[in-house]
PDB file of C-alpha atoms in Angstrom:
ATOM      1  CA  MET V  50      -5.471 -20.476  30.223  1.00 46.00           C
ATOM      2  CA  LYS V  51      -8.359 -18.763  29.432  1.00 43.00           C
ATOM      3  CA  ARG V  52      -7.100 -15.074  30.366  1.00 40.00           C
ATOM      4  CA  ILE V  53      -4.174 -15.492  27.902  1.00 38.00           C
ATOM      5  CA  PHE V  54      -7.065 -16.852  25.578  1.00 33.00           C
ATOM      6  CA  THR V  55      -9.098 -13.674  26.514  1.00 32.00           C
ATOM      7  CA  ILE V  56      -6.144 -11.320  26.282  1.00 33.00           C
ATOM      8  CA  SER V  57      -5.348 -12.926  22.428  1.00 34.00           C
ATOM      9  CA  LEU V  58      -8.800 -12.569  21.630  1.00 32.00           C
ATOM     10  CA  LEU V  59      -9.203  -8.689  22.677  1.00 33.00           C
ATOM     11  CA  ILE V  60      -6.091  -7.990  21.123  1.00 35.00           C
ATOM     12  CA  SER V  61      -7.197  -9.978  17.504  1.00 37.00           C
ATOM     13  CA  ILE V  62     -10.449  -7.877  17.860  1.00 36.00           C
ATOM     14  CA  VAL V  63      -9.141  -4.560  18.554  1.00 38.00           C
ATOM     15  CA  SER V  64      -6.209  -5.399  15.870  1.00 40.00           C
ATOM     16  CA  LEU V  65      -9.107  -6.036  13.069  1.00 40.00           C
ATOM     17  CA  SER V  66     -11.316  -3.467  14.294  1.00 38.00           C
ATOM     18  CA  GLN V  67      -8.445  -0.606  13.960  1.00 41.00           C
ATOM     19  CA  SER V  68      -7.650  -2.271  10.036  1.00 48.00           C
ATOM     20  CA  SER V  69     -11.221  -2.209   8.930  1.00 51.00           C
ATOM     21  CA  ALA V  70     -12.354   0.921  10.789  1.00 53.00           C
ATOM     22  CA  GLN V  71     -11.485   2.793   7.298  1.00 81.00           C
ATOM     23  CA  VAL V  72     -13.246   0.639   5.501  1.00 89.00           C
ATOM     24  CA  GLY V  73     -15.726   1.822   3.441  1.00 91.00           C
ATOM     25  CA  ASN V  74     -14.385   5.675   3.598  1.00 93.00           C
ATOM     26  CA  GLN V  75     -13.051   7.662   0.776  1.00 95.00           C
ATOM     27  CA  PHE V  76      -9.180   7.418   0.592  1.00 96.00           C
ATOM     28  CA  PRO V  77      -7.837  10.933   1.028  1.00 96.00           C
ATOM     29  CA  ASP V  78      -6.536  13.173  -1.739  1.00 96.00           C
ATOM     30  CA  MET V  79      -2.804  12.915  -1.652  1.00 97.00           C
ATOM     31  CA  GLU V  80      -0.468  14.114  -4.421  1.00 96.00           C
ATOM     32  CA  ALA V  81       2.269  12.328  -4.868  1.00 96.00           C
ATOM     33  CA  GLU V  82       5.472  12.499  -7.153  1.00 94.00           C
ATOM     34  CA  THR V  83       6.680   9.240  -9.457  1.00 91.00           C
ATOM     35  CA  LEU V  84      10.086   8.765  -9.737  1.00 89.00           C
ATOM     36  CA  THR V  85      10.325  10.135 -13.170  1.00 84.00           C
ATOM     37  CA  ASN V  86       9.186  13.689 -11.790  1.00 87.00           C
ATOM     38  CA  GLU V  87       5.824  13.131 -12.832  1.00 90.00           C
ATOM     39  CA  PHE V  88       2.668  13.857 -10.266  1.00 93.00           C
ATOM     40  CA  VAL V  89      -0.482  11.678  -9.402  1.00 94.00           C
ATOM     41  CA  ASP V  90      -3.119  12.749  -7.695  1.00 96.00           C
ATOM     42  CA  LEU V  91      -4.673   9.827  -5.598  1.00 96.00           C
ATOM     43  CA  PRO V  92      -7.453   8.845  -5.785  1.00 95.00           C
ATOM     44  CA  LYS V  93      -8.415  11.121  -8.609  1.00 95.00           C
ATOM     45  CA  ASP V  94      -5.670  10.089 -11.142  1.00 95.00           C
ATOM     46  CA  ILE V  95      -6.507   6.433 -10.218  1.00 93.00           C
ATOM     47  CA  SER V  96     -10.358   6.372 -10.622  1.00 91.00           C
ATOM     48  CA  GLY V  97     -11.816   4.093 -12.811  1.00 92.00           C
ATOM     49  CA  LYS V  98     -10.205   0.552 -11.378  1.00 93.00           C
ATOM     50  CA  TYR V  99      -9.608  -1.314  -8.430  1.00 95.00           C
ATOM     51  CA  SER V 100      -6.016   0.167  -6.773  1.00 96.00           C
ATOM     52  CA  LEU V 101      -3.673  -1.322  -3.955  1.00 96.00           C
ATOM     53  CA  VAL V 102      -1.699   1.480  -2.243  1.00 97.00           C
ATOM     54  CA  GLY V 103       0.885   0.944   0.150  1.00 96.00           C
ATOM     55  CA  LEU V 104       2.220   3.747   2.989  1.00 96.00           C
ATOM     56  CA  ALA V 105       4.754   3.887   5.023  1.00 94.00           C
ATOM     57  CA  TYR V 106       6.015   7.129   6.845  1.00 93.00           C
ATOM     58  CA  SER V 107       8.877   5.754   8.996  1.00 91.00           C
ATOM     59  CA  LYS V 108      12.109   4.372   8.084  1.00 88.00           C
ATOM     60  CA  LYS V 109      11.544   1.197   9.607  1.00 93.00           C
ATOM     61  CA  ALA V 110       7.818   1.117   7.680  1.00 93.00           C
ATOM     62  CA  GLU V 111       9.737   1.553   4.417  1.00 90.00           C
ATOM     63  CA  ASP V 112      12.318  -1.200   4.988  1.00 91.00           C
ATOM     64  CA  TYR V 113       9.077  -3.276   5.677  1.00 94.00           C
ATOM     65  CA  LEU V 114       7.159  -1.851   2.717  1.00 92.00           C
ATOM     66  CA  LYS V 115      10.323  -3.057   0.275  1.00 89.00           C
ATOM     67  CA  GLY V 116       9.709  -6.370   1.279  1.00 93.00           C
ATOM     68  CA  TRP V 117       6.108  -6.296  -0.349  1.00 95.00           C
ATOM     69  CA  PHE V 118       7.920  -4.940  -3.385  1.00 92.00           C
ATOM     70  CA  GLU V 119       8.397  -8.453  -5.024  1.00 92.00           C
ATOM     71  CA  PRO V 120       5.562 -10.220  -3.998  1.00 94.00           C
ATOM     72  CA  VAL V 121       3.092  -7.661  -5.287  1.00 95.00           C
ATOM     73  CA  TYR V 122       4.894  -7.041  -8.402  1.00 93.00           C
ATOM     74  CA  ASN V 123       4.570 -10.769  -8.929  1.00 90.00           C
ATOM     75  CA  GLN V 124       0.754 -10.892  -7.604  1.00 92.00           C
ATOM     76  CA  PHE V 125      -0.288  -7.602  -9.156  1.00 92.00           C
ATOM     77  CA  ILE V 126       2.008  -5.818 -12.184  1.00 91.00           C
ATOM     78  CA  TYR V 127       3.478  -8.425 -13.714  1.00 86.00           C
ATOM     79  CA  LYS V 128       2.015  -9.427 -17.291  1.00 83.00           C
ATOM     80  CA  ASN V 129       3.422 -12.741 -18.506  1.00 76.00           C
ATOM     81  CA  PRO V 130       3.976 -12.031 -22.319  1.00 76.00           C
ATOM     82  CA  ASN V 131       3.056 -15.815 -22.726  1.00 75.00           C
ATOM     83  CA  PRO V 132      -0.019 -16.686 -20.389  1.00 71.00           C
ATOM     84  CA  GLY V 133      -1.101 -19.917 -20.411  1.00 69.00           C
ATOM     85  CA  PRO V 134      -4.566 -21.268 -19.557  1.00 71.00           C
ATOM     86  CA  PHE V 135      -4.621 -20.945 -16.242  1.00 67.00           C
ATOM     87  CA  ASP V 136      -2.482 -17.556 -16.115  1.00 66.00           C
ATOM     88  CA  PHE V 137      -4.599 -14.877 -14.319  1.00 70.00           C
ATOM     89  CA  SER V 138      -3.444 -11.346 -14.112  1.00 75.00           C
ATOM     90  CA  PHE V 139      -5.324  -8.249 -11.956  1.00 85.00           C
ATOM     91  CA  ASP V 140      -5.787  -5.105 -13.684  1.00 87.00           C
ATOM     92  CA  VAL V 141      -5.117  -2.903 -10.905  1.00 93.00           C
ATOM     93  CA  TYR V 142      -3.176   0.405 -10.140  1.00 94.00           C
ATOM     94  CA  THR V 143      -0.727  -0.624  -7.844  1.00 95.00           C
ATOM     95  CA  TYR V 144       1.421   1.992  -5.839  1.00 96.00           C
ATOM     96  CA  PHE V 145       3.775   1.892  -2.724  1.00 95.00           C
ATOM     97  CA  VAL V 146       4.375   5.529  -1.396  1.00 96.00           C
ATOM     98  CA  PRO V 147       7.061   6.772   0.988  1.00 93.00           C
ATOM     99  CA  MET V 148       5.908   9.650   2.773  1.00 94.00           C
ATOM    100  CA  PHE V 149       8.170  12.483   3.732  1.00 92.00           C
ATOM    101  CA  THR V 150       6.723  14.582   6.597  1.00 90.00           C
ATOM    102  CA  GLY V 151       7.991  16.795   9.574  1.00 86.00           C
ATOM    103  CA  ALA V 152      11.318  16.765   9.524  1.00 83.00           C
ATOM    104  CA  LYS V 153      12.155  13.740   6.846  1.00 84.00           C
ATOM    105  CA  ARG V 154      10.915  16.713   4.458  1.00 83.00           C
ATOM    106  CA  PRO V 155      14.183  18.008   3.428  1.00 83.00           C
ATOM    107  CA  ALA V 156      15.519  14.576   2.685  1.00 85.00           C
ATOM    108  CA  TYR V 157      12.616  14.120  -0.112  1.00 86.00           C
ATOM    109  CA  LYS V 158      14.835  14.512  -3.565  1.00 87.00           C
ATOM    110  CA  LYS V 159      17.828  13.089  -1.983  1.00 89.00           C
ATOM    111  CA  VAL V 160      16.173   9.821  -1.269  1.00 86.00           C
ATOM    112  CA  MET V 161      13.907   9.785  -4.177  1.00 90.00           C
ATOM    113  CA  ASN V 162      17.513  10.215  -5.981  1.00 89.00           C
ATOM    114  CA  LYS V 163      18.962   7.308  -4.326  1.00 89.00           C
ATOM    115  CA  LEU V 164      15.899   5.075  -5.283  1.00 85.00           C
ATOM    116  CA  LYS V 165      16.212   6.146  -8.616  1.00 88.00           C
ATOM    117  CA  LYS V 166      19.726   4.337  -8.899  1.00 90.00           C
ATOM    118  CA  THR V 167      18.549   1.194  -6.536  1.00 88.00           C
ATOM    119  CA  ILE V 168      15.140   0.187  -7.508  1.00 86.00           C
ATOM    120  CA  ASP V 169      14.519  -2.473 -10.122  1.00 86.00           C
ATOM    121  CA  GLU V 170      13.653  -0.723 -13.496  1.00 86.00           C
ATOM    122  CA  ARG V 171      10.237  -2.297 -13.716  1.00 86.00           C
ATOM    123  CA  MET V 172       9.170  -1.203  -9.919  1.00 88.00           C
ATOM    124  CA  GLN V 173       9.794   2.461 -10.333  1.00 89.00           C
ATOM    125  CA  PRO V 174       6.580   3.294 -11.928  1.00 90.00           C
ATOM    126  CA  ASN V 175       4.958   1.942  -9.093  1.00 93.00           C
ATOM    127  CA  VAL V 176       6.849   4.061  -6.430  1.00 94.00           C
ATOM    128  CA  LEU V 177       5.150   7.424  -5.630  1.00 95.00           C
ATOM    129  CA  PHE V 178       7.056   9.770  -3.133  1.00 94.00           C
ATOM    130  CA  TYR V 179       4.423  12.189  -0.909  1.00 95.00           C
ATOM    131  CA  LYS V 180       6.119  14.978   0.686  1.00 94.00           C
ATOM    132  CA  GLY V 181       3.635  16.935   3.245  1.00 93.00           C
ATOM    133  CA  THR V 182       1.879  16.799   6.335  1.00 93.00           C
ATOM    134  CA  LEU V 183       0.764  13.367   8.022  1.00 92.00           C
ATOM    135  CA  LYS V 184      -2.356  14.550  10.467  1.00 92.00           C
ATOM    136  CA  GLU V 185      -4.933  14.407   7.931  1.00 92.00           C
ATOM    137  CA  TYR V 186      -3.716  10.834   6.904  1.00 93.00           C
ATOM    138  CA  LYS V 187      -3.085   9.295  10.496  1.00 91.00           C
ATOM    139  CA  ASP V 188      -6.922  10.647  11.099  1.00 90.00           C
ATOM    140  CA  ALA V 189      -8.472   9.396   7.611  1.00 92.00           C
ATOM    141  CA  LEU V 190      -6.651   6.182   7.523  1.00 92.00           C
ATOM    142  CA  ASN V 191      -6.269   5.305  10.994  1.00 87.00           C
ATOM    143  CA  PHE V 192      -2.214   4.533  11.138  1.00 84.00           C
ATOM    144  CA  ASP V 193      -1.845   3.942  14.693  1.00 81.00           C
ATOM    145  CA  GLY V 194       2.162   2.411  14.601  1.00 82.00           C
ATOM    146  CA  LYS V 195       4.462   4.348  12.417  1.00 85.00           C
ATOM    147  CA  ASP V 196       6.704   1.528  12.282  1.00 93.00           C
ATOM    148  CA  LEU V 197       4.385  -0.352  10.224  1.00 94.00           C
ATOM    149  CA  PRO V 198       3.481   0.010   6.104  1.00 96.00           C
ATOM    150  CA  TYR V 199      -0.188   0.306   5.452  1.00 96.00           C
ATOM    151  CA  PHE V 200      -2.236  -1.144   2.487  1.00 96.00           C
ATOM    152  CA  TYR V 201      -5.132  -0.231   1.186  1.00 96.00           C
ATOM    153  CA  VAL V 202      -7.662  -1.715  -1.281  1.00 96.00           C
ATOM    154  CA  LEU V 203      -9.790   1.445  -3.355  1.00 96.00           C
ATOM    155  CA  ASP V 204     -12.658   0.536  -5.450  1.00 95.00           C
ATOM    156  CA  PRO V 205     -13.196   2.332  -8.894  1.00 95.00           C
ATOM    157  CA  ASP V 206     -14.356   5.499  -7.269  1.00 95.00           C
ATOM    158  CA  GLY V 207     -11.500   5.956  -4.100  1.00 96.00           C
ATOM    159  CA  LYS V 208     -13.539   4.049  -1.494  1.00 95.00           C
ATOM    160  CA  ILE V 209     -11.793   1.641   0.701  1.00 96.00           C
ATOM    161  CA  VAL V 210     -12.685  -2.010   0.332  1.00 95.00           C
ATOM    162  CA  TYR V 211      -9.929  -3.357   2.433  1.00 95.00           C
ATOM    163  CA  ALA V 212      -7.147  -2.075   4.603  1.00 95.00           C
ATOM    164  CA  THR V 213      -4.032  -3.727   6.336  1.00 95.00           C
ATOM    165  CA  SER V 214      -0.827  -3.261   8.031  1.00 95.00           C
ATOM    166  CA  GLY V 215       2.426  -4.376   8.669  1.00 95.00           C
ATOM    167  CA  LYS V 216       5.186  -6.919   7.482  1.00 96.00           C
ATOM    168  CA  TYR V 217       4.708  -9.029   4.596  1.00 97.00           C
ATOM    169  CA  THR V 218       3.294 -12.624   4.948  1.00 97.00           C
ATOM    170  CA  GLN V 219       1.451 -14.797   2.856  1.00 96.00           C
ATOM    171  CA  ARG V 220      -1.297 -14.658   4.745  1.00 96.00           C
ATOM    172  CA  LYS V 221      -1.936 -10.598   4.304  1.00 96.00           C
ATOM    173  CA  MET V 222      -1.142 -11.465   0.861  1.00 95.00           C
ATOM    174  CA  GLN V 223      -3.458 -13.754   0.231  1.00 96.00           C
ATOM    175  CA  GLU V 224      -6.239 -11.456   2.297  1.00 96.00           C
ATOM    176  CA  ILE V 225      -5.656  -8.250  -0.254  1.00 96.00           C
ATOM    177  CA  THR V 226      -6.125 -10.743  -3.322  1.00 94.00           C
ATOM    178  CA  ASP V 227      -9.087 -12.546  -1.872  1.00 94.00           C
ATOM    179  CA  ALA V 228     -10.176  -8.616  -1.493  1.00 93.00           C
ATOM    180  CA  VAL V 229      -9.644  -7.333  -4.845  1.00 92.00           C
ATOM    181  CA  GLU V 230     -10.991 -10.458  -6.380  1.00 89.00           C
ATOM    182  CA  SER V 231     -14.128 -10.288  -4.391  1.00 86.00           C
ATOM    183  CA  ALA V 232     -14.860  -6.623  -4.826  1.00 78.00           C
ATOM    184  CA  MET V 233     -13.880  -7.008  -8.894  1.00 78.00           C
ATOM    185  CA  GLU V 234     -16.393  -9.926  -8.846  1.00 79.00           C
ATOM    186  CA  MET V 235     -19.435  -7.872  -7.279  1.00 74.00           C
ATOM    187  CA  GLU V 236     -19.107  -5.515  -9.866  1.00 67.00           C
TER     188      GLU V 236
END
């Protein structure tokens, strides 16, 4: 029993250190294209306010990334037109970025055109497409599992203040929300 606990603790520590390894580092430069064929330079074009950026570089990771769309939309993007006294909205840039690297690069435009037809129009401004190499992002962002989406909370200067990865869970969403709230409160 002690051995199982020790192994679980070590796995948790390794997972925590991997997801927080890039905290404090600058988010690497990335040029990405919107579904409306405009280019966005991350983090340069999103400087000045907090941001949430989700990245995926495999088909399975993209499927998991889509599982984050609705909860992230509801938490960070949707603005209630008739807010009540207890409504709170975040003023953060929010982007989901499928990454087309290596052999997947030729599929870039085809997938983009398909998603234009299938993604809810409300989400379209928040989906960016990256086409290029992967190595610099793997190195800078500590990607360690190609089948996982990765999420980064950036401060107004483009520095990573929180990182997580994997399928959507309420716990992870709460951790992202807490990170955004605490970072904004520290200003």
